[in-house]
PDB file of C-alpha atoms in Angstrom:
ATOM      1  CA  GLU A  15     -33.201 -44.797 -61.860  1.00  0.00           C
ATOM      2  CA  LEU A  16     -34.429 -42.394 -64.519  1.00  0.00           C
ATOM      3  CA  PRO A  17     -36.706 -44.437 -66.831  1.00  0.00           C
ATOM      4  CA  SER A  18     -37.617 -41.374 -68.855  1.00  0.00           C
ATOM      5  CA  ASN A  19     -33.985 -40.953 -69.917  1.00  0.00           C
ATOM      6  CA  LEU A  20     -33.915 -44.545 -71.118  1.00  0.00           C
ATOM      7  CA  ALA A  21     -37.118 -44.022 -73.082  1.00  0.00           C
ATOM      8  CA  THR A  22     -35.700 -40.860 -74.627  1.00  0.00           C
ATOM      9  CA  LEU A  23     -32.493 -42.630 -75.588  1.00  0.00           C
ATOM     10  CA  CYS A  24     -34.404 -45.466 -77.315  1.00  0.00           C
ATOM     11  CA  ASN A  25     -36.573 -43.014 -79.247  1.00  0.00           C
ATOM     12  CA  LYS A  26     -33.573 -40.903 -80.304  1.00  0.00           C
ATOM     13  CA  LEU A  27     -31.702 -44.014 -81.472  1.00  0.00           C
ATOM     14  CA  VAL A  28     -34.596 -45.160 -83.592  1.00  0.00           C
ATOM     15  CA  ASP A  29     -35.181 -41.680 -84.954  1.00  0.00           C
ATOM     16  CA  ARG A  30     -31.519 -41.452 -85.986  1.00  0.00           C
ATOM     17  CA  LEU A  31     -31.707 -44.807 -87.667  1.00  0.00           C
ATOM     18  CA  GLN A  32     -34.761 -43.660 -89.587  1.00  0.00           C
ATOM     19  CA  VAL A  33     -32.933 -40.488 -90.780  1.00  0.00           C
ATOM     20  CA  ALA A  34     -30.031 -42.560 -92.000  1.00  0.00           C
ATOM     21  CA  ALA A  35     -32.405 -44.909 -93.852  1.00  0.00           C
ATOM     22  CA  GLU A  36     -34.285 -42.006 -95.398  1.00  0.00           C
ATOM     23  CA  ASN A  37     -30.967 -40.645 -96.656  1.00  0.00           C
ATOM     24  CA  SER A  38     -30.141 -44.171 -98.010  1.00  0.00           C
ATOM     25  CA  CYS A  39     -26.929 -44.021 -95.919  1.00  0.00           C
ATOM     26  CA  GLN A  40     -25.241 -42.187 -98.731  1.00  0.00           C
ATOM     27  CA  THR A  41     -22.615 -40.512 -96.505  1.00  0.00           C
ATOM     28  CA  GLN A  42     -20.039 -41.998 -94.189  1.00  0.00           C
ATOM     29  CA  ARG A  43     -21.540 -40.017 -91.367  1.00  0.00           C
ATOM     30  CA  ASP A  44     -24.948 -41.647 -91.858  1.00  0.00           C
ATOM     31  CA  GLN A  45     -23.347 -45.098 -92.114  1.00  0.00           C
ATOM     32  CA  THR A  46     -21.306 -44.638 -88.922  1.00  0.00           C
ATOM     33  CA  ALA A  47     -24.337 -43.264 -87.062  1.00  0.00           C
ATOM     34  CA  ALA A  48     -26.551 -46.163 -88.186  1.00  0.00           C
ATOM     35  CA  ILE A  49     -24.075 -48.781 -87.049  1.00  0.00           C
ATOM     36  CA  ASN A  50     -23.516 -47.015 -83.652  1.00  0.00           C
ATOM     37  CA  CYS A  51     -27.268 -46.863 -83.100  1.00  0.00           C
ATOM     38  CA  VAL A  52     -27.645 -50.533 -84.020  1.00  0.00           C
ATOM     39  CA  ARG A  53     -24.897 -51.567 -81.592  1.00  0.00           C
ATOM     40  CA  LEU A  54     -26.284 -49.494 -78.746  1.00  0.00           C
ATOM     41  CA  LEU A  55     -29.776 -50.999 -79.190  1.00  0.00           C
ATOM     42  CA  THR A  56     -28.325 -54.479 -79.382  1.00  0.00           C
ATOM     43  CA  ARG A  57     -26.904 -53.937 -75.875  1.00  0.00           C
ATOM     44  CA  LEU A  58     -29.837 -52.051 -74.420  1.00  0.00           C
ATOM     45  CA  LEU A  59     -32.733 -54.308 -75.475  1.00  0.00           C
ATOM     46  CA  PRO A  60     -31.855 -57.357 -73.264  1.00  0.00           C
ATOM     47  CA  TYR A  61     -31.914 -55.132 -70.175  1.00  0.00           C
ATOM     48  CA  ILE A  62     -35.249 -53.727 -71.177  1.00  0.00           C
ATOM     49  CA  PHE A  63     -36.734 -57.132 -71.878  1.00  0.00           C
ATOM     50  CA  GLU A  64     -35.695 -58.287 -68.391  1.00  0.00           C
ATOM     51  CA  GLU A  65     -38.055 -55.726 -66.766  1.00  0.00           C
ATOM     52  CA  PRO A  66     -41.698 -56.727 -66.972  1.00  0.00           C
ATOM     53  CA  GLU A  67     -42.892 -53.101 -66.684  1.00  0.00           C
ATOM     54  CA  TRP A  68     -40.936 -52.182 -69.762  1.00  0.00           C
ATOM     55  CA  ARG A  69     -42.169 -55.083 -71.918  1.00  0.00           C
ATOM     56  CA  GLY A  70     -44.827 -53.047 -73.633  1.00  0.00           C
ATOM     57  CA  PHE A  71     -42.706 -49.919 -74.128  1.00  0.00           C
ATOM     58  CA  PHE A  72     -41.775 -50.587 -77.706  1.00  0.00           C
ATOM     59  CA  TRP A  73     -45.404 -51.433 -78.683  1.00  0.00           C
ATOM     60  CA  SER A  74     -47.243 -48.684 -76.820  1.00  0.00           C
ATOM     61  CA  ASP A  75     -48.984 -45.887 -78.662  1.00  0.00           C
ATOM     62  CA  ILE A  76     -47.133 -42.600 -79.013  1.00  0.00           C
ATOM     63  CA  PRO A  77     -48.485 -39.918 -76.674  1.00  0.00           C
ATOM     64  CA  THR A  78     -50.517 -37.255 -78.469  1.00  0.00           C
ATOM     65  CA  GLY A  79     -48.141 -34.477 -77.610  1.00  0.00           C
ATOM     66  CA  GLN A  80     -45.231 -36.324 -79.119  1.00  0.00           C
ATOM     67  CA  GLN A  81     -46.943 -37.296 -82.423  1.00  0.00           C
ATOM     68  CA  GLN A  82     -46.110 -35.600 -85.675  1.00  0.00           C
ATOM     69  CA  THR A  83     -48.450 -32.851 -86.983  1.00  0.00           C
ATOM     70  CA  THR A  84     -49.589 -32.058 -90.455  1.00  0.00           C
ATOM     71  CA  SER A  85     -49.560 -28.573 -92.057  1.00  0.00           C
ATOM     72  CA  ASN A  86     -53.140 -28.166 -90.674  1.00  0.00           C
ATOM     73  CA  GLY A  87     -51.955 -28.748 -87.164  1.00  0.00           C
ATOM     74  CA  GLU A  88     -53.622 -32.171 -86.917  1.00  0.00           C
ATOM     75  CA  TYR A  89     -51.833 -35.078 -85.253  1.00  0.00           C
ATOM     76  CA  THR A  90     -50.847 -38.031 -87.439  1.00  0.00           C
ATOM     77  CA  ASN A  91     -50.838 -41.625 -86.251  1.00  0.00           C
ATOM     78  CA  LYS A  92     -47.235 -42.502 -85.622  1.00  0.00           C
ATOM     79  CA  PRO A  93     -46.499 -46.258 -85.564  1.00  0.00           C
ATOM     80  CA  PRO A  94     -45.174 -47.811 -82.313  1.00  0.00           C
ATOM     81  CA  LEU A  95     -41.437 -47.622 -81.814  1.00  0.00           C
ATOM     82  CA  ALA A  96     -41.025 -51.355 -82.447  1.00  0.00           C
ATOM     83  CA  GLU A  97     -42.686 -51.168 -85.856  1.00  0.00           C
ATOM     84  CA  ARG A  98     -40.542 -48.182 -86.884  1.00  0.00           C
ATOM     85  CA  LEU A  99     -37.383 -49.980 -85.686  1.00  0.00           C
ATOM     86  CA  LEU A 100     -38.157 -53.225 -87.523  1.00  0.00           C
ATOM     87  CA  GLN A 101     -39.113 -51.582 -90.780  1.00  0.00           C
ATOM     88  CA  THR A 102     -36.011 -49.350 -90.672  1.00  0.00           C
ATOM     89  CA  LEU A 103     -33.755 -52.353 -90.015  1.00  0.00           C
ATOM     90  CA  ALA A 104     -35.397 -54.319 -92.869  1.00  0.00           C
ATOM     91  CA  ASP A 105     -34.892 -51.380 -95.237  1.00  0.00           C
ATOM     92  CA  LEU A 106     -31.232 -51.011 -94.152  1.00  0.00           C
ATOM     93  CA  LEU A 107     -30.562 -54.714 -94.964  1.00  0.00           C
ATOM     94  CA  PHE A 108     -31.028 -53.780 -98.652  1.00  0.00           C
ATOM     95  CA  CYS A 109     -29.282 -50.453 -98.687  1.00  0.00           C
ATOM     96  CA  PRO A 110     -26.860 -50.058-101.610  1.00  0.00           C
ATOM     97  CA  ASP A 111     -23.256 -49.329-100.652  1.00  0.00           C
ATOM     98  CA  PHE A 112     -24.121 -50.077 -97.013  1.00  0.00           C
ATOM     99  CA  THR A 113     -25.292 -53.680 -96.734  1.00  0.00           C
ATOM    100  CA  VAL A 114     -25.444 -54.651-100.444  1.00  0.00           C
ATOM    101  CA  SER A 115     -23.385 -53.709-103.430  1.00  0.00           C
ATOM    102  CA  SER A 116     -24.721 -50.913-105.642  1.00  0.00           C
ATOM    103  CA  LYS A 117     -25.811 -51.669-109.146  1.00  0.00           C
ATOM    104  CA  LYS A 118     -25.179 -48.141-110.340  1.00  0.00           C
ATOM    105  CA  LYS A 119     -22.055 -46.069-110.679  1.00  0.00           C
ATOM    106  CA  LYS A 120     -21.172 -44.193-107.540  1.00  0.00           C
ATOM    107  CA  GLY A 121     -21.375 -40.509-107.409  1.00  0.00           C
ATOM    108  CA  PRO A 122     -23.631 -37.599-106.219  1.00  0.00           C
ATOM    109  CA  ASP A 123     -25.430 -37.629-109.566  1.00  0.00           C
ATOM    110  CA  ASN A 124     -26.354 -41.313-109.291  1.00  0.00           C
ATOM    111  CA  PRO A 125     -27.745 -41.876-105.819  1.00  0.00           C
ATOM    112  CA  GLU A 126     -29.909 -44.926-105.181  1.00  0.00           C
ATOM    113  CA  ASP A 127     -33.043 -44.237-103.126  1.00  0.00           C
ATOM    114  CA  ILE A 128     -33.671 -47.079-100.654  1.00  0.00           C
ATOM    115  CA  HIS A 129     -37.401 -46.427-100.919  1.00  0.00           C
ATOM    116  CA  THR A 130     -37.677 -46.718-104.682  1.00  0.00           C
ATOM    117  CA  ILE A 131     -35.253 -49.534-105.525  1.00  0.00           C
ATOM    118  CA  ASP A 132     -36.513 -53.045-106.124  1.00  0.00           C
ATOM    119  CA  SER A 133     -35.054 -54.959-103.201  1.00  0.00           C
ATOM    120  CA  CYS A 134     -35.533 -58.247-105.012  1.00  0.00           C
ATOM    121  CA  GLU A 135     -32.654 -57.149-107.252  1.00  0.00           C
ATOM    122  CA  TYR A 136     -30.365 -56.950-104.177  1.00  0.00           C
ATOM    123  CA  ILE A 137     -30.943 -60.489-102.786  1.00  0.00           C
ATOM    124  CA  TRP A 138     -27.788 -61.496-100.919  1.00  0.00           C
ATOM    125  CA  GLU A 139     -27.033 -64.748-102.658  1.00  0.00           C
ATOM    126  CA  ALA A 140     -27.920 -66.577-105.861  1.00  0.00           C
ATOM    127  CA  GLY A 141     -30.542 -69.188-105.637  1.00  0.00           C
ATOM    128  CA  VAL A 142     -34.329 -68.967-105.285  1.00  0.00           C
ATOM    129  CA  GLY A 143     -35.700 -65.971-107.235  1.00  0.00           C
ATOM    130  CA  PHE A 144     -32.169 -64.716-108.113  1.00  0.00           C
ATOM    131  CA  SER A 145     -29.776 -66.364-110.521  1.00  0.00           C
ATOM    132  CA  GLN A 146     -26.791 -63.997-110.413  1.00  0.00           C
ATOM    133  CA  SER A 147     -24.244 -64.198-107.705  1.00  0.00           C
ATOM    134  CA  PRO A 148     -23.886 -60.668-106.168  1.00  0.00           C
ATOM    135  CA  VAL A 149     -20.635 -58.913-105.431  1.00  0.00           C
ATOM    136  CA  HIS A 150     -19.698 -59.242-101.741  1.00  0.00           C
ATOM    137  CA  THR A 151     -17.537 -56.797 -99.813  1.00  0.00           C
ATOM    138  CA  PRO A 152     -16.339 -57.224 -96.213  1.00  0.00           C
ATOM    139  CA  SER A 153     -17.800 -53.906 -95.118  1.00  0.00           C
ATOM    140  CA  ASN A 154     -21.283 -54.611 -96.447  1.00  0.00           C
ATOM    141  CA  ASP A 155     -21.264 -58.105 -94.909  1.00  0.00           C
ATOM    142  CA  LYS A 156     -20.129 -56.670 -91.524  1.00  0.00           C
ATOM    143  CA  ASN A 157     -22.813 -54.009 -91.524  1.00  0.00           C
ATOM    144  CA  ARG A 158     -25.492 -56.569 -92.458  1.00  0.00           C
ATOM    145  CA  THR A 159     -24.296 -58.837 -89.673  1.00  0.00           C
ATOM    146  CA  GLU A 160     -24.654 -56.068 -87.131  1.00  0.00           C
ATOM    147  CA  ILE A 161     -28.253 -55.436 -88.166  1.00  0.00           C
ATOM    148  CA  LEU A 162     -29.109 -59.169 -88.115  1.00  0.00           C
ATOM    149  CA  LYS A 163     -27.718 -59.342 -84.607  1.00  0.00           C
ATOM    150  CA  LEU A 164     -30.079 -56.650 -83.471  1.00  0.00           C
ATOM    151  CA  LEU A 165     -33.050 -58.451 -85.133  1.00  0.00           C
ATOM    152  CA  LEU A 166     -32.090 -61.656 -83.292  1.00  0.00           C
ATOM    153  CA  VAL A 167     -32.111 -59.686 -80.014  1.00  0.00           C
ATOM    154  CA  CYS A 168     -35.489 -58.306 -80.856  1.00  0.00           C
ATOM    155  CA  PHE A 169     -36.825 -61.813 -81.505  1.00  0.00           C
ATOM    156  CA  SER A 170     -35.352 -63.026 -78.193  1.00  0.00           C
ATOM    157  CA  GLU A 171     -37.921 -61.224 -76.023  1.00  0.00           C
ATOM    158  CA  THR A 172     -39.637 -64.536 -75.348  1.00  0.00           C
ATOM    159  CA  ILE A 173     -36.725 -65.938 -73.370  1.00  0.00           C
ATOM    160  CA  TYR A 174     -37.019 -63.170 -70.811  1.00  0.00           C
ATOM    161  CA  MET A 175     -40.691 -63.950 -70.071  1.00  0.00           C
ATOM    162  CA  ASN A 176     -41.965 -65.962 -67.179  1.00  0.00           C
ATOM    163  CA  PRO A 177     -42.350 -69.583 -68.473  1.00  0.00           C
ATOM    164  CA  THR A 178     -45.968 -69.844 -67.259  1.00  0.00           C
ATOM    165  CA  ALA A 179     -49.141 -67.983 -68.186  1.00  0.00           C
ATOM    166  CA  GLU A 180     -47.294 -64.946 -69.474  1.00  0.00           C
ATOM    167  CA  LEU A 181     -45.383 -66.882 -72.090  1.00  0.00           C
ATOM    168  CA  HIS A 182     -48.481 -68.613 -73.415  1.00  0.00           C
ATOM    169  CA  SER A 183     -50.686 -65.511 -73.481  1.00  0.00           C
ATOM    170  CA  HIS A 184     -48.270 -63.326 -75.427  1.00  0.00           C
ATOM    171  CA  SER A 185     -47.176 -63.862 -78.973  1.00  0.00           C
ATOM    172  CA  ASN A 186     -43.841 -62.644 -80.182  1.00  0.00           C
ATOM    173  CA  LYS A 187     -44.882 -59.348 -81.689  1.00  0.00           C
ATOM    174  CA  TRP A 188     -41.449 -58.660 -83.114  1.00  0.00           C
ATOM    175  CA  LEU A 189     -41.384 -61.809 -85.173  1.00  0.00           C
ATOM    176  CA  THR A 190     -45.054 -61.476 -86.167  1.00  0.00           C
ATOM    177  CA  TYR A 191     -44.537 -57.985 -87.522  1.00  0.00           C
ATOM    178  CA  LEU A 192     -41.381 -58.749 -89.491  1.00  0.00           C
ATOM    179  CA  THR A 193     -42.948 -61.759 -91.138  1.00  0.00           C
ATOM    180  CA  SER A 194     -46.218 -60.018 -91.966  1.00  0.00           C
ATOM    181  CA  GLY A 195     -47.322 -58.156 -95.038  1.00  0.00           C
ATOM    182  CA  HIS A 196     -46.730 -54.860 -93.296  1.00  0.00           C
ATOM    183  CA  ASN A 197     -43.011 -55.318 -93.798  1.00  0.00           C
ATOM    184  CA  ARG A 198     -42.213 -54.386 -97.417  1.00  0.00           C
ATOM    185  CA  GLN A 199     -38.954 -56.337 -97.324  1.00  0.00           C
ATOM    186  CA  THR A 200     -40.411 -59.649 -96.269  1.00  0.00           C
ATOM    187  CA  LEU A 201     -39.957 -61.399 -99.664  1.00  0.00           C
ATOM    188  CA  PRO A 202     -36.337 -60.352-100.429  1.00  0.00           C
ATOM    189  CA  LEU A 203     -35.343 -60.871 -96.787  1.00  0.00           C
ATOM    190  CA  PHE A 204     -36.536 -64.460 -96.482  1.00  0.00           C
ATOM    191  CA  THR A 205     -35.343 -65.283 -99.993  1.00  0.00           C
ATOM    192  CA  SER A 206     -31.931 -64.007 -99.032  1.00  0.00           C
ATOM    193  CA  LEU A 207     -31.932 -66.068 -95.852  1.00  0.00           C
ATOM    194  CA  ILE A 208     -32.965 -69.219 -97.646  1.00  0.00           C
ATOM    195  CA  ASN A 209     -30.291 -68.734-100.337  1.00  0.00           C
ATOM    196  CA  ILE A 210     -27.588 -68.061 -97.754  1.00  0.00           C
ATOM    197  CA  VAL A 211     -28.449 -71.265 -95.810  1.00  0.00           C
ATOM    198  CA  PHE A 212     -28.451 -73.545 -98.836  1.00  0.00           C
ATOM    199  CA  SER A 213     -25.343 -71.982-100.395  1.00  0.00           C
ATOM    200  CA  TYR A 214     -23.284 -72.721 -97.271  1.00  0.00           C
ATOM    201  CA  ASP A 215     -20.324 -74.931 -97.964  1.00  0.00           C
ATOM    202  CA  PRO A 216     -18.920 -76.273 -94.705  1.00  0.00           C
ATOM    203  CA  VAL A 217     -16.009 -78.084 -96.407  1.00  0.00           C
ATOM    204  CA  GLY A 218     -14.679 -74.944 -97.912  1.00  0.00           C
ATOM    205  CA  TYR A 219     -14.562 -73.162 -94.497  1.00  0.00           C
ATOM    206  CA  LEU A 220     -13.323 -75.963 -92.249  1.00  0.00           C
ATOM    207  CA  PRO A 221      -9.648 -75.982 -91.482  1.00  0.00           C
ATOM    208  CA  TYR A 222      -7.936 -79.360 -91.415  1.00  0.00           C
ATOM    209  CA  ASN A 223     -10.958 -80.831 -93.178  1.00  0.00           C
ATOM    210  CA  TYR A 224      -8.815 -83.687 -94.453  1.00  0.00           C
ATOM    211  CA  LEU A 225      -8.875 -85.034 -90.895  1.00  0.00           C
ATOM    212  CA  LEU A 226     -12.667 -85.209 -90.964  1.00  0.00           C
ATOM    213  CA  PHE A 227     -13.213 -86.507 -94.506  1.00  0.00           C
ATOM    214  CA  THR A 228     -11.336 -89.317 -96.260  1.00  0.00           C
ATOM    215  CA  ASP A 229     -10.615 -89.240 -99.897  1.00  0.00           C
ATOM    216  CA  THR A 230     -12.812 -91.419-102.088  1.00  0.00           C
TER     217      THR A 230
END
């Protein structure tokens, strides 16, 4: 009934995610806020995708009055909401002590900046491009899963489109951006996904596997 409220909510959620990412999620408050924002967006996006008039909302240009200004009072070009969301999520997937284990000693004197670290050193599993098996913690894996769920929702926009001319005339911008060179986390992200897939051991996770496989 009040579309402007929904637009404001989406913008505020993405802005809060960006603040948490810029702070490298070093505090529990930032981590909790980031996960809450991710969960809210995961539930909101399908309803937005179902409405054709909202389909371009995340990719529309920011109105001039809402853009950031420089010290000279000039407006800066702010990326569309979707690009800011995808880049922030990609950065958070390699955030020490939030979605990956830190390689430094914890403490206020040894913070790790998410924007200066080499994400290829934080690949999720040993394999291609990374020989050491990283330390896994349940909290990091859980946070990473929440972010991946939101990414899957973003990629699912296609299933809400009319399966006729609309579907064939529109590419999936979400998937195109995340796999493009504009995303600075493309290499570590896809390397991590490949390593996770090929390191999967179904026998080790299946209960009663002795009923499915005979001894040889």
